[in-house]
Short mmCIF file of C-alpha atoms in Angstrom, two decimals:
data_model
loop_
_atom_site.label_atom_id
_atom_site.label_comp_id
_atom_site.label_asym_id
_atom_site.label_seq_id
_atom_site.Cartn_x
_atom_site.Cartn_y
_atom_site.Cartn_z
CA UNK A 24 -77.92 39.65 -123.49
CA UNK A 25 -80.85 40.32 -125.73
CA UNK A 26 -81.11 37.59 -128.89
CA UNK A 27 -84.30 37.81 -131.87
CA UNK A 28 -85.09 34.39 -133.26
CA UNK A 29 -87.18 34.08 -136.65
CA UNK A 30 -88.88 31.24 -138.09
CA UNK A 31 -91.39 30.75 -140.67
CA UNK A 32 -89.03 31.23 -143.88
CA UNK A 33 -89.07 28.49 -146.78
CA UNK A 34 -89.96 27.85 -150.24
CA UNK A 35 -93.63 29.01 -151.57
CA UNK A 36 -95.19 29.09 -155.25
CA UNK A 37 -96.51 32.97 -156.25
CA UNK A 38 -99.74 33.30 -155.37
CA UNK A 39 -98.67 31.51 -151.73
CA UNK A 40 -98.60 33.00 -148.17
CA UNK A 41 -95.82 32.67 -145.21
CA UNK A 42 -96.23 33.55 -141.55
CA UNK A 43 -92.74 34.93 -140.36
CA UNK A 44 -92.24 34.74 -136.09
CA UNK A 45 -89.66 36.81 -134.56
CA UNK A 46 -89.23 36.05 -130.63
CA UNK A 47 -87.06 38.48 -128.35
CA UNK A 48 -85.51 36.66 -125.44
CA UNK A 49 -82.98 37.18 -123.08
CA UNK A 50 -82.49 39.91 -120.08
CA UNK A 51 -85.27 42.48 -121.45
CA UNK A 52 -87.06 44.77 -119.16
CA UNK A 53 -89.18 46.53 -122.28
CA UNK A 54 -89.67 45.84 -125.62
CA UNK A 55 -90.91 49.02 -128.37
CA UNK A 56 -90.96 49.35 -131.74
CA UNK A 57 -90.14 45.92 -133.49
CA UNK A 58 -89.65 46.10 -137.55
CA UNK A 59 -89.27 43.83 -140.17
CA UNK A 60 -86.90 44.64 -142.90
CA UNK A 61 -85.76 42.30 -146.12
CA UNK A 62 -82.53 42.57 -148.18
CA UNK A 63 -82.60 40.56 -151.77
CA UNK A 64 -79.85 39.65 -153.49
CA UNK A 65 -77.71 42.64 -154.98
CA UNK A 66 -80.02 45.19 -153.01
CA UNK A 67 -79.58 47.08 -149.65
CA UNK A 68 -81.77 45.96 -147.18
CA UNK A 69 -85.13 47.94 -146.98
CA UNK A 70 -88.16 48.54 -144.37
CA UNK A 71 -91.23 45.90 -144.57
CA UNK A 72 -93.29 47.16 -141.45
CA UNK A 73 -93.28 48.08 -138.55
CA UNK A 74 -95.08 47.89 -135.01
CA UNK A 75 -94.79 49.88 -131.89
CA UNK A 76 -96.48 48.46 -128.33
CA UNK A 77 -99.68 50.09 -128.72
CA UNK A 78 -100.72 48.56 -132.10
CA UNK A 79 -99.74 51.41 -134.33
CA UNK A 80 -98.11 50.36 -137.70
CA UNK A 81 -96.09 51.40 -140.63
CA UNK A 82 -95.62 49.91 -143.82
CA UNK A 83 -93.49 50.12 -147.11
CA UNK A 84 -96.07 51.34 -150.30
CA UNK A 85 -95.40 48.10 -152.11
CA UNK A 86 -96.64 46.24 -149.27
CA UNK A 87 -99.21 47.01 -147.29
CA UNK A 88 -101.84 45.62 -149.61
CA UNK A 89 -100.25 41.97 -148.87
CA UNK A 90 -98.36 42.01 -145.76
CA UNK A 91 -99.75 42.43 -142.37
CA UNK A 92 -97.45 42.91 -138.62
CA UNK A 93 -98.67 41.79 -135.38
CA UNK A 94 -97.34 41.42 -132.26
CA UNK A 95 -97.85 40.06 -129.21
CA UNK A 96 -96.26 41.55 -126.56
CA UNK A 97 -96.65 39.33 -123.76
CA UNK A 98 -94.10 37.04 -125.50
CA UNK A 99 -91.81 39.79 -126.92
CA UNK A 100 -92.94 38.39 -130.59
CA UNK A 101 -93.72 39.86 -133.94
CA UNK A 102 -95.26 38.11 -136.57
CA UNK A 103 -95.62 38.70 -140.29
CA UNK A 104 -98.27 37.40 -142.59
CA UNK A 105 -97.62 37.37 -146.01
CA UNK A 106 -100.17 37.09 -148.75
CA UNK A 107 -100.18 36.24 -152.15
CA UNK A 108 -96.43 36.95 -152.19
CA UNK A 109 -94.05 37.13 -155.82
CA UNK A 110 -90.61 36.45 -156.91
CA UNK A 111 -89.87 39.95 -156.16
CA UNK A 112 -90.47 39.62 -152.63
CA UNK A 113 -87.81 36.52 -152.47
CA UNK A 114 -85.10 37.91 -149.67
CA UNK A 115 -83.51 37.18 -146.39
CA UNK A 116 -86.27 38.84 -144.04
CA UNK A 117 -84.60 40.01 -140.85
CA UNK A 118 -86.46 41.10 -137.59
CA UNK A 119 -85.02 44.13 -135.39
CA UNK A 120 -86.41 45.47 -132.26
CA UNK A 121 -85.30 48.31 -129.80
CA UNK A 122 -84.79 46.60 -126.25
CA UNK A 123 -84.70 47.91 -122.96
CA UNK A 124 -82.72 45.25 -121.41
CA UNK A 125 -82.83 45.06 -117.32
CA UNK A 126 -79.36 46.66 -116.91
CA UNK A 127 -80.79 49.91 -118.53
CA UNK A 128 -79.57 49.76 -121.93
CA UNK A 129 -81.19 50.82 -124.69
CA UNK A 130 -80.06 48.78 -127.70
CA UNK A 131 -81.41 47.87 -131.26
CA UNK A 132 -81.02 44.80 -132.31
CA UNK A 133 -81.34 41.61 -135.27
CA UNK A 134 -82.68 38.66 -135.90
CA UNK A 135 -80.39 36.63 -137.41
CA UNK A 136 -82.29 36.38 -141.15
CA UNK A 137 -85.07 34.16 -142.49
CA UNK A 138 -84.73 33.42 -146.45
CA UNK A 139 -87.72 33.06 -148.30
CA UNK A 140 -88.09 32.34 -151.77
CA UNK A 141 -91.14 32.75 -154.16
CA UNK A 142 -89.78 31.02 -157.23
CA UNK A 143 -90.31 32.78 -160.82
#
């Protein structure tokens, strides 16, 4: 059983920053691309970057100027910094990763959610 655990959500004035942590535990035998998406209220959930074991990353248009991914994959963990962040960027921020898990299944999976707000 594979589980991703974020941390690093909360409350933060505009202008602020956040560090998001997602950690993948359980029976994994390799780790690839790990993403981070968001979903705000009313809106489908939508792609915030991603990061694939050798370094290479994607990001959304509207935020690669303020959000950075990282990983490290000796811990099965992706991080996300976020700088001077808005009210629009106040969602649920969610953490998915495809797994290959030591009884040779391939499976994507979630995080559980994060909220963080950036108050208006």
């Amino acid at each position: 059983q594979v589980r991703l655990v974020e941390s690093g959500g909360g409350l933060v004035q505009p202008g602020g920053s956040l560090r998001l942590s997602c950690a993948a535990t359980g029976s994994i035998f390799r780790v690839t691309t790990m993403a981070w998406y968001r979903q705000a209220p009313g809106k489908e959930r939508e792609l915030v970057a991603t990061t694939t074991t050798d370094g290479t990353t994607t990001y959304a248009d509207s935020m690669k100027d303020r959000f950075t991914i990282s990983r490290d994959n000796a811990k099965n963990t992706v991080y996300l910094q976020m700088n001077n962040l808005k009210p629009e960027d106040t969602a649920v921020y969610y953490c998915n990763a495809n797994v290959y898990t030591t009884s040779a299944y391939w499976g994507h999976y979630w995080g559980q959610g994060t909220q963080v707000t950036v108050p208006s």
